[in-house]
PDB file of C-alpha atoms in Angstrom:
ATOM      1  CA  MET H   1      75.204  93.187 112.047  1.00  0.00           C
ATOM      2  CA  ASP H   2      75.286  93.516 115.858  1.00  0.00           C
ATOM      3  CA  GLU H   3      71.991  94.696 117.360  1.00  0.00           C
ATOM      4  CA  ASP H   4      73.523  97.869 118.767  1.00  0.00           C
ATOM      5  CA  VAL H   5      75.448  98.710 115.581  1.00  0.00           C
ATOM      6  CA  LEU H   6      73.343 101.120 113.560  1.00  0.00           C
ATOM      7  CA  THR H   7      75.689 101.950 110.697  1.00  0.00           C
ATOM      8  CA  THR H   8      78.203  99.928 108.701  1.00  0.00           C
ATOM      9  CA  LEU H   9      80.818 101.746 106.651  1.00  0.00           C
ATOM     10  CA  LYS H  10      82.848 100.054 103.957  1.00  0.00           C
ATOM     11  CA  LEU H  11      86.234 101.717 103.586  1.00  0.00           C
ATOM     12  CA  LEU H  12      88.706 101.067 100.781  1.00  0.00           C
ATOM     13  CA  ILE H  13      92.230 102.482 100.847  1.00  0.00           C
ATOM     14  CA  ILE H  14      94.193 102.529  97.591  1.00  0.00           C
ATOM     15  CA  GLY H  15      96.980 104.598  96.113  1.00  0.00           C
ATOM     16  CA  GLU H  16     100.694 104.805  95.498  1.00  0.00           C
ATOM     17  CA  SER H  17     102.700 102.239  97.429  1.00  0.00           C
ATOM     18  CA  GLY H  18     104.892 102.890 100.452  1.00  0.00           C
ATOM     19  CA  VAL H  19     104.145 106.537 101.247  1.00  0.00           C
ATOM     20  CA  GLY H  20     102.012 106.346 104.419  1.00  0.00           C
ATOM     21  CA  LYS H  21      98.621 104.925 103.424  1.00  0.00           C
ATOM     22  CA  SER H  22      98.006 102.633 106.384  1.00  0.00           C
ATOM     23  CA  ARG H  23      98.525 105.075 109.257  1.00  0.00           C
ATOM     24  CA  LYS H  24      95.921 107.760 108.758  1.00  0.00           C
ATOM     25  CA  VAL H  25      92.873 105.527 108.909  1.00  0.00           C
ATOM     26  CA  ALA H  26      94.015 104.194 112.254  1.00  0.00           C
ATOM     27  CA  LYS H  27      94.160 107.693 113.716  1.00  0.00           C
ATOM     28  CA  ALA H  28      90.567 108.578 112.919  1.00  0.00           C
ATOM     29  CA  VAL H  29      89.220 106.017 115.367  1.00  0.00           C
ATOM     30  CA  CYS H  30      89.295 108.819 117.920  1.00  0.00           C
ATOM     31  CA  LEU H  31      86.232 110.207 116.132  1.00  0.00           C
ATOM     32  CA  GLN H  32      83.382 110.128 118.652  1.00  0.00           C
ATOM     33  CA  THR H  33      80.751 112.600 117.468  1.00  0.00           C
ATOM     34  CA  ILE H  34      79.482 112.934 113.910  1.00  0.00           C
ATOM     35  CA  GLY H  35      75.755 113.484 114.095  1.00  0.00           C
ATOM     36  CA  LYS H  36      72.421 111.984 115.036  1.00  0.00           C
ATOM     37  CA  CYS H  37      71.470 109.181 112.691  1.00  0.00           C
ATOM     38  CA  THR H  38      69.110 106.243 112.441  1.00  0.00           C
ATOM     39  CA  ALA H  39      69.870 102.700 111.343  1.00  0.00           C
ATOM     40  CA  SER H  40      71.635 102.799 107.995  1.00  0.00           C
ATOM     41  CA  LEU H  41      74.334 101.256 105.861  1.00  0.00           C
ATOM     42  CA  ALA H  42      77.008 103.369 104.197  1.00  0.00           C
ATOM     43  CA  HIS H  43      79.955 102.473 102.022  1.00  0.00           C
ATOM     44  CA  LEU H  44      83.119 104.542 101.823  1.00  0.00           C
ATOM     45  CA  ILE H  45      86.177 104.153  99.656  1.00  0.00           C
ATOM     46  CA  PHE H  46      89.527 105.569 100.681  1.00  0.00           C
ATOM     47  CA  ILE H  47      91.789 106.194  97.725  1.00  0.00           C
ATOM     48  CA  SER H  48      95.056 107.278  99.216  1.00  0.00           C
ATOM     49  CA  SER H  49      98.694 107.676  98.398  1.00  0.00           C
ATOM     50  CA  PRO H  50     100.149 107.562 101.917  1.00  0.00           C
ATOM     51  CA  ASN H  51     100.611 103.996 103.223  1.00  0.00           C
ATOM     52  CA  SER H  52     100.303 104.260 107.036  1.00  0.00           C
ATOM     53  CA  LEU H  53      96.695 105.379 107.448  1.00  0.00           C
ATOM     54  CA  LEU H  54      95.162 102.043 108.465  1.00  0.00           C
ATOM     55  CA  LEU H  55      97.136 101.512 111.680  1.00  0.00           C
ATOM     56  CA  ARG H  56      96.681 105.105 112.776  1.00  0.00           C
ATOM     57  CA  PHE H  57      92.911 104.790 112.555  1.00  0.00           C
ATOM     58  CA  THR H  58      92.314 101.273 113.869  1.00  0.00           C
ATOM     59  CA  ASP H  59      95.165 100.957 116.384  1.00  0.00           C
ATOM     60  CA  ASP H  60      96.178 104.605 116.921  1.00  0.00           C
ATOM     61  CA  THR H  61      99.817 103.736 116.283  1.00  0.00           C
ATOM     62  CA  PHE H  62     102.497 105.209 114.053  1.00  0.00           C
ATOM     63  CA  ASP H  63     105.455 103.184 112.788  1.00  0.00           C
ATOM     64  CA  PRO H  64     107.835 105.125 110.506  1.00  0.00           C
ATOM     65  CA  GLU H  65     109.519 101.854 109.532  1.00  0.00           C
ATOM     66  CA  GLN H  66     106.333 100.082 108.468  1.00  0.00           C
ATOM     67  CA  SER H  67     106.650  98.305 105.133  1.00  0.00           C
ATOM     68  CA  ALA H  68     104.238  98.781 102.251  1.00  0.00           C
ATOM     69  CA  THR H  69     101.075  96.714 102.071  1.00  0.00           C
ATOM     70  CA  ILE H  70     101.451  93.515 100.050  1.00  0.00           C
ATOM     71  CA  GLY H  71      98.196  92.464  98.409  1.00  0.00           C
ATOM     72  CA  VAL H  72      95.248  93.430 100.641  1.00  0.00           C
ATOM     73  CA  ASP H  73      95.037  94.291 104.345  1.00  0.00           C
ATOM     74  CA  PHE H  74      91.725  94.253 106.222  1.00  0.00           C
ATOM     75  CA  LYS H  75      90.611  95.560 109.611  1.00  0.00           C
ATOM     76  CA  VAL H  76      87.270  96.072 111.367  1.00  0.00           C
ATOM     77  CA  LYS H  77      86.714  98.860 113.860  1.00  0.00           C
ATOM     78  CA  THR H  78      83.611  99.964 115.765  1.00  0.00           C
ATOM     79  CA  LEU H  79      83.190 103.550 116.947  1.00  0.00           C
ATOM     80  CA  SER H  80      80.452 105.614 118.556  1.00  0.00           C
ATOM     81  CA  ILE H  81      78.530 108.316 116.670  1.00  0.00           C
ATOM     82  CA  GLU H  82      76.609 110.358 119.254  1.00  0.00           C
ATOM     83  CA  GLY H  83      75.869 107.205 121.211  1.00  0.00           C
ATOM     84  CA  ASN H  84      75.194 105.092 118.121  1.00  0.00           C
ATOM     85  CA  LYS H  85      77.798 102.541 117.086  1.00  0.00           C
ATOM     86  CA  ALA H  86      79.218 102.399 113.582  1.00  0.00           C
ATOM     87  CA  LYS H  87      81.147  99.396 112.323  1.00  0.00           C
ATOM     88  CA  LEU H  88      83.964 100.125 109.883  1.00  0.00           C
ATOM     89  CA  ALA H  89      85.167  97.420 107.506  1.00  0.00           C
ATOM     90  CA  ILE H  90      88.430  98.762 106.124  1.00  0.00           C
ATOM     91  CA  TRP H  91      90.201  97.348 103.079  1.00  0.00           C
ATOM     92  CA  ASP H  92      93.742  98.519 102.353  1.00  0.00           C
ATOM     93  CA  THR H  93      94.772  97.489  98.847  1.00  0.00           C
ATOM     94  CA  ALA H  94      98.373  97.674  97.704  1.00  0.00           C
ATOM     95  CA  GLY H  95      99.421 100.404  95.308  1.00  0.00           C
ATOM     96  CA  GLN H  96     101.817  98.176  93.389  1.00  0.00           C
ATOM     97  CA  GLU H  97     100.901  97.691  89.745  1.00  0.00           C
ATOM     98  CA  ARG H  98     100.877  93.898  90.058  1.00  0.00           C
ATOM     99  CA  PHE H  99      97.997  94.116  92.543  1.00  0.00           C
ATOM    100  CA  ARG H 100      95.864  96.640  90.648  1.00  0.00           C
ATOM    101  CA  THR H 101      93.603  93.880  89.311  1.00  0.00           C
ATOM    102  CA  LEU H 102      92.360  93.385  92.883  1.00  0.00           C
ATOM    103  CA  THR H 103      90.781  96.832  93.152  1.00  0.00           C
ATOM    104  CA  PRO H 104      87.742  97.045  90.776  1.00  0.00           C
ATOM    105  CA  SER H 105      85.376  94.929  92.878  1.00  0.00           C
ATOM    106  CA  TYR H 106      86.058  97.026  95.994  1.00  0.00           C
ATOM    107  CA  TYR H 107      84.504 100.139  94.415  1.00  0.00           C
ATOM    108  CA  ARG H 108      81.029  98.651  94.081  1.00  0.00           C
ATOM    109  CA  GLY H 109      78.372 100.321  96.238  1.00  0.00           C
ATOM    110  CA  ALA H 110      80.729 102.858  97.803  1.00  0.00           C
ATOM    111  CA  GLN H 111      79.217 106.204  98.759  1.00  0.00           C
ATOM    112  CA  GLY H 112      82.305 108.095  99.888  1.00  0.00           C
ATOM    113  CA  VAL H 113      85.942 108.284  98.871  1.00  0.00           C
ATOM    114  CA  ILE H 114      89.064 109.815 100.394  1.00  0.00           C
ATOM    115  CA  LEU H 115      92.005 110.469  98.097  1.00  0.00           C
ATOM    116  CA  VAL H 116      95.243 111.071 100.009  1.00  0.00           C
ATOM    117  CA  TYR H 117      98.526 112.400  98.693  1.00  0.00           C
ATOM    118  CA  ASP H 118     101.879 113.057 100.361  1.00  0.00           C
ATOM    119  CA  VAL H 119     102.596 116.803 100.498  1.00  0.00           C
ATOM    120  CA  THR H 120     106.341 116.007 100.468  1.00  0.00           C
ATOM    121  CA  LYS H 121     106.150 113.959  97.246  1.00  0.00           C
ATOM    122  CA  ARG H 122     104.816 115.803  94.219  1.00  0.00           C
ATOM    123  CA  ASP H 123     104.450 112.629  92.167  1.00  0.00           C
ATOM    124  CA  THR H 124     101.757 111.386  94.579  1.00  0.00           C
ATOM    125  CA  PHE H 125      99.848 114.598  93.882  1.00  0.00           C
ATOM    126  CA  THR H 126     100.239 114.500  90.101  1.00  0.00           C
ATOM    127  CA  LYS H 127      98.975 110.909  90.044  1.00  0.00           C
ATOM    128  CA  LEU H 128      95.671 111.869  91.697  1.00  0.00           C
ATOM    129  CA  GLU H 129      94.130 112.254  88.245  1.00  0.00           C
ATOM    130  CA  ASN H 130      94.848 108.563  87.612  1.00  0.00           C
ATOM    131  CA  TRP H 131      93.042 107.552  90.812  1.00  0.00           C
ATOM    132  CA  LEU H 132      90.072 109.745  89.929  1.00  0.00           C
ATOM    133  CA  ASN H 133      89.899 108.111  86.512  1.00  0.00           C
ATOM    134  CA  GLU H 134      89.919 104.700  88.175  1.00  0.00           C
ATOM    135  CA  LEU H 135      87.183 105.837  90.546  1.00  0.00           C
ATOM    136  CA  GLU H 136      85.015 107.004  87.647  1.00  0.00           C
ATOM    137  CA  THR H 137      85.609 103.721  85.848  1.00  0.00           C
ATOM    138  CA  TYR H 138      84.693 101.351  88.678  1.00  0.00           C
ATOM    139  CA  SER H 139      82.403 103.321  91.007  1.00  0.00           C
ATOM    140  CA  THR H 140      78.746 102.278  90.834  1.00  0.00           C
ATOM    141  CA  ARG H 141      77.439 105.637  92.106  1.00  0.00           C
ATOM    142  CA  ASN H 142      77.419 109.016  90.371  1.00  0.00           C
ATOM    143  CA  ASP H 143      76.783 110.924  93.606  1.00  0.00           C
ATOM    144  CA  ILE H 144      79.727 109.522  95.552  1.00  0.00           C
ATOM    145  CA  VAL H 145      81.185 112.030  98.057  1.00  0.00           C
ATOM    146  CA  LYS H 146      84.898 112.730  97.586  1.00  0.00           C
ATOM    147  CA  MET H 147      87.419 114.070 100.092  1.00  0.00           C
ATOM    148  CA  LEU H 148      91.000 115.096  99.225  1.00  0.00           C
ATOM    149  CA  VAL H 149      93.568 114.878 102.042  1.00  0.00           C
ATOM    150  CA  GLY H 150      97.126 116.190 101.888  1.00  0.00           C
ATOM    151  CA  ASN H 151      99.066 114.064 104.386  1.00  0.00           C
ATOM    152  CA  LYS H 152     102.429 114.552 106.187  1.00  0.00           C
ATOM    153  CA  ILE H 153     102.075 118.274 106.916  1.00  0.00           C
ATOM    154  CA  ASP H 154     104.387 117.710 109.901  1.00  0.00           C
ATOM    155  CA  MET H 155     107.322 117.368 107.481  1.00  0.00           C
ATOM    156  CA  ASP H 156     109.516 120.327 106.485  1.00  0.00           C
ATOM    157  CA  ASP H 157     110.294 119.288 102.908  1.00  0.00           C
ATOM    158  CA  ARG H 158     106.897 120.166 101.436  1.00  0.00           C
ATOM    159  CA  GLU H 159     106.607 119.918  97.637  1.00  0.00           C
ATOM    160  CA  VAL H 160     102.861 120.547  97.250  1.00  0.00           C
ATOM    161  CA  ASP H 161     101.432 123.858  98.443  1.00  0.00           C
ATOM    162  CA  ARG H 162      98.100 123.880 100.267  1.00  0.00           C
ATOM    163  CA  ASN H 163      96.583 126.134  97.612  1.00  0.00           C
ATOM    164  CA  GLU H 164      97.417 123.539  94.953  1.00  0.00           C
ATOM    165  CA  GLY H 165      95.476 120.921  96.866  1.00  0.00           C
ATOM    166  CA  LEU H 166      92.582 123.305  97.388  1.00  0.00           C
ATOM    167  CA  LYS H 167      92.492 124.187  93.689  1.00  0.00           C
ATOM    168  CA  PHE H 168      92.500 120.508  92.705  1.00  0.00           C
ATOM    169  CA  ALA H 169      89.699 119.746  95.157  1.00  0.00           C
ATOM    170  CA  ARG H 170      87.538 122.565  93.863  1.00  0.00           C
ATOM    171  CA  LYS H 171      88.147 121.521  90.274  1.00  0.00           C
ATOM    172  CA  HIS H 172      86.821 118.041  91.034  1.00  0.00           C
ATOM    173  CA  SER H 173      84.065 119.062  93.507  1.00  0.00           C
ATOM    174  CA  MET H 174      85.794 117.479  96.486  1.00  0.00           C
ATOM    175  CA  LEU H 175      86.058 118.252 100.174  1.00  0.00           C
ATOM    176  CA  PHE H 176      89.617 119.165 101.172  1.00  0.00           C
ATOM    177  CA  ILE H 177      91.826 119.153 104.244  1.00  0.00           C
ATOM    178  CA  GLU H 178      95.511 118.793 105.102  1.00  0.00           C
ATOM    179  CA  ALA H 179      96.521 116.378 107.847  1.00  0.00           C
ATOM    180  CA  SER H 180      99.299 114.445 109.554  1.00  0.00           C
ATOM    181  CA  ALA H 181      98.981 110.771 110.424  1.00  0.00           C
ATOM    182  CA  LYS H 182     102.021 111.200 112.678  1.00  0.00           C
ATOM    183  CA  THR H 183     100.726 114.064 114.839  1.00  0.00           C
ATOM    184  CA  LYS H 184      96.972 113.324 114.374  1.00  0.00           C
ATOM    185  CA  ASP H 185      96.344 116.833 113.033  1.00  0.00           C
ATOM    186  CA  GLY H 186      93.310 116.943 110.737  1.00  0.00           C
ATOM    187  CA  VAL H 187      92.707 113.194 110.731  1.00  0.00           C
ATOM    188  CA  GLN H 188      89.554 113.168 112.844  1.00  0.00           C
ATOM    189  CA  CYS H 189      88.183 116.187 110.997  1.00  0.00           C
ATOM    190  CA  ALA H 190      88.679 114.540 107.606  1.00  0.00           C
ATOM    191  CA  PHE H 191      86.617 111.497 108.560  1.00  0.00           C
ATOM    192  CA  GLU H 192      84.081 113.574 110.442  1.00  0.00           C
ATOM    193  CA  GLU H 193      83.366 115.925 107.555  1.00  0.00           C
ATOM    194  CA  LEU H 194      83.191 113.181 104.929  1.00  0.00           C
ATOM    195  CA  VAL H 195      80.670 111.130 106.902  1.00  0.00           C
ATOM    196  CA  GLU H 196      78.597 114.197 107.734  1.00  0.00           C
ATOM    197  CA  LYS H 197      78.468 115.131 104.050  1.00  0.00           C
ATOM    198  CA  ILE H 198      77.324 111.619 103.137  1.00  0.00           C
ATOM    199  CA  LEU H 199      74.630 111.680 105.811  1.00  0.00           C
ATOM    200  CA  GLN H 200      73.473 115.048 104.503  1.00  0.00           C
ATOM    201  CA  THR H 201      73.052 113.629 100.983  1.00  0.00           C
ATOM    202  CA  PRO H 202      69.640 111.837 101.022  1.00  0.00           C
ATOM    203  CA  GLY H 203      70.150 110.086  97.702  1.00  0.00           C
ATOM    204  CA  LEU H 204      73.172 108.258  99.083  1.00  0.00           C
ATOM    205  CA  TRP H 205      71.264 106.794 102.012  1.00  0.00           C
ATOM    206  CA  GLU H 206      67.694 106.155 100.904  1.00  0.00           C
ATOM    207  CA  SER H 207      68.314 102.742  99.372  1.00  0.00           C
ATOM    208  CA  GLU H 208      70.442 101.609 102.308  1.00  0.00           C
ATOM    209  CA  SER H 209      68.338 102.956 105.183  1.00  0.00           C
ATOM    210  CA  GLN H 210      64.942 102.001 103.735  1.00  0.00           C
ATOM    211  CA  GLY H 211      63.778 105.607 103.851  1.00  0.00           C
ATOM    212  CA  GLN H 212      64.570 106.225 107.516  1.00  0.00           C
ATOM    213  CA  ARG H 213      65.471 109.816 108.261  1.00  0.00           C
ATOM    214  CA  ILE H 214      68.954 110.898 109.215  1.00  0.00           C
ATOM    215  CA  GLN H 215      69.211 114.082 111.253  1.00  0.00           C
ATOM    216  CA  LEU H 216      72.430 116.028 111.660  1.00  0.00           C
ATOM    217  CA  GLY H 217      73.310 119.173 113.529  1.00  0.00           C
ATOM    218  CA  ASP H 218      73.867 122.364 111.553  1.00  0.00           C
ATOM    219  CA  HIS H 219      77.464 123.280 110.777  1.00  0.00           C
ATOM    220  CA  ASP H 220      79.082 126.357 109.311  1.00  0.00           C
ATOM    221  CA  HIS H 221      80.897 124.755 106.394  1.00  0.00           C
ATOM    222  CA  GLN H 222      83.223 127.522 105.329  1.00  0.00           C
ATOM    223  CA  ALA H 223      86.676 127.234 103.795  1.00  0.00           C
ATOM    224  CA  GLY H 224      89.266 126.944 106.536  1.00  0.00           C
ATOM    225  CA  GLY H 225      86.576 126.475 109.166  1.00  0.00           C
ATOM    226  CA  ARG H 226      85.950 123.940 111.931  1.00  0.00           C
ATOM    227  CA  ALA H 227      88.446 122.957 114.598  1.00  0.00           C
ATOM    228  CA  CYS H 228      91.011 121.591 112.144  1.00  0.00           C
ATOM    229  CA  GLY H 229      91.530 124.937 110.472  1.00  0.00           C
ATOM    230  CA  GLY H 230      92.075 123.349 107.074  1.00  0.00           C
ATOM    231  CA  TYR H 231      88.652 122.214 105.983  1.00  0.00           C
ATOM    232  CA  CYS H 232      87.062 123.361 102.760  1.00  0.00           C
ATOM    233  CA  SER H 233      83.490 122.490 101.861  1.00  0.00           C
ATOM    234  CA  ILE H 234      82.739 122.124  98.177  1.00  0.00           C
ATOM    235  CA  PRO H 235      79.084 122.927  97.324  1.00  0.00           C
TER     236      PRO H 235
END
């Protein structure tokens, strides 16, 4: 790890193929302020249906013609968290069935997970239960923080209502937000809230940070709060 990099985050993106998974992760690189933290190591998993999240986060680009991931894609991105640098190692695994055997090892040690569905494709929402089952099967932590993101809210042909996503998130004790990888709406907030929740969960960080304290600012975590307007905190 670089001397000035205090935090390393392992990100895994999985889900249904070809619906926007690689773009949203690329957009969240605009995240600049999360909280005050000391040297630590965190692992996040991103379980997502949409296929364009990676480029949006790492490169801040959006390509509507981008093809689905074949096999595994990998990118590294460094960002600043209140003056402290965090290195993100992002793995984008393909959603095709023939590549599903690649995914189990990527779950190990992860402390956070984002599940993303396409609000214009109901089948990506109904298959969330399958991804949760896979998470429970392969995750090595019982206290993993989960965030549900409904992507593509910029589209008019919505098939999944926001309240359905909120209900699903509450049922499974997940954070929830709707977003658009195309317009950037909600993307930064999704990453920001997930990381803050992880940093606020001492049991997730003690083994990685060797007992060093992590201090965050106080936030009013209410449903529909924060700048995004779509965030819901699950106690």
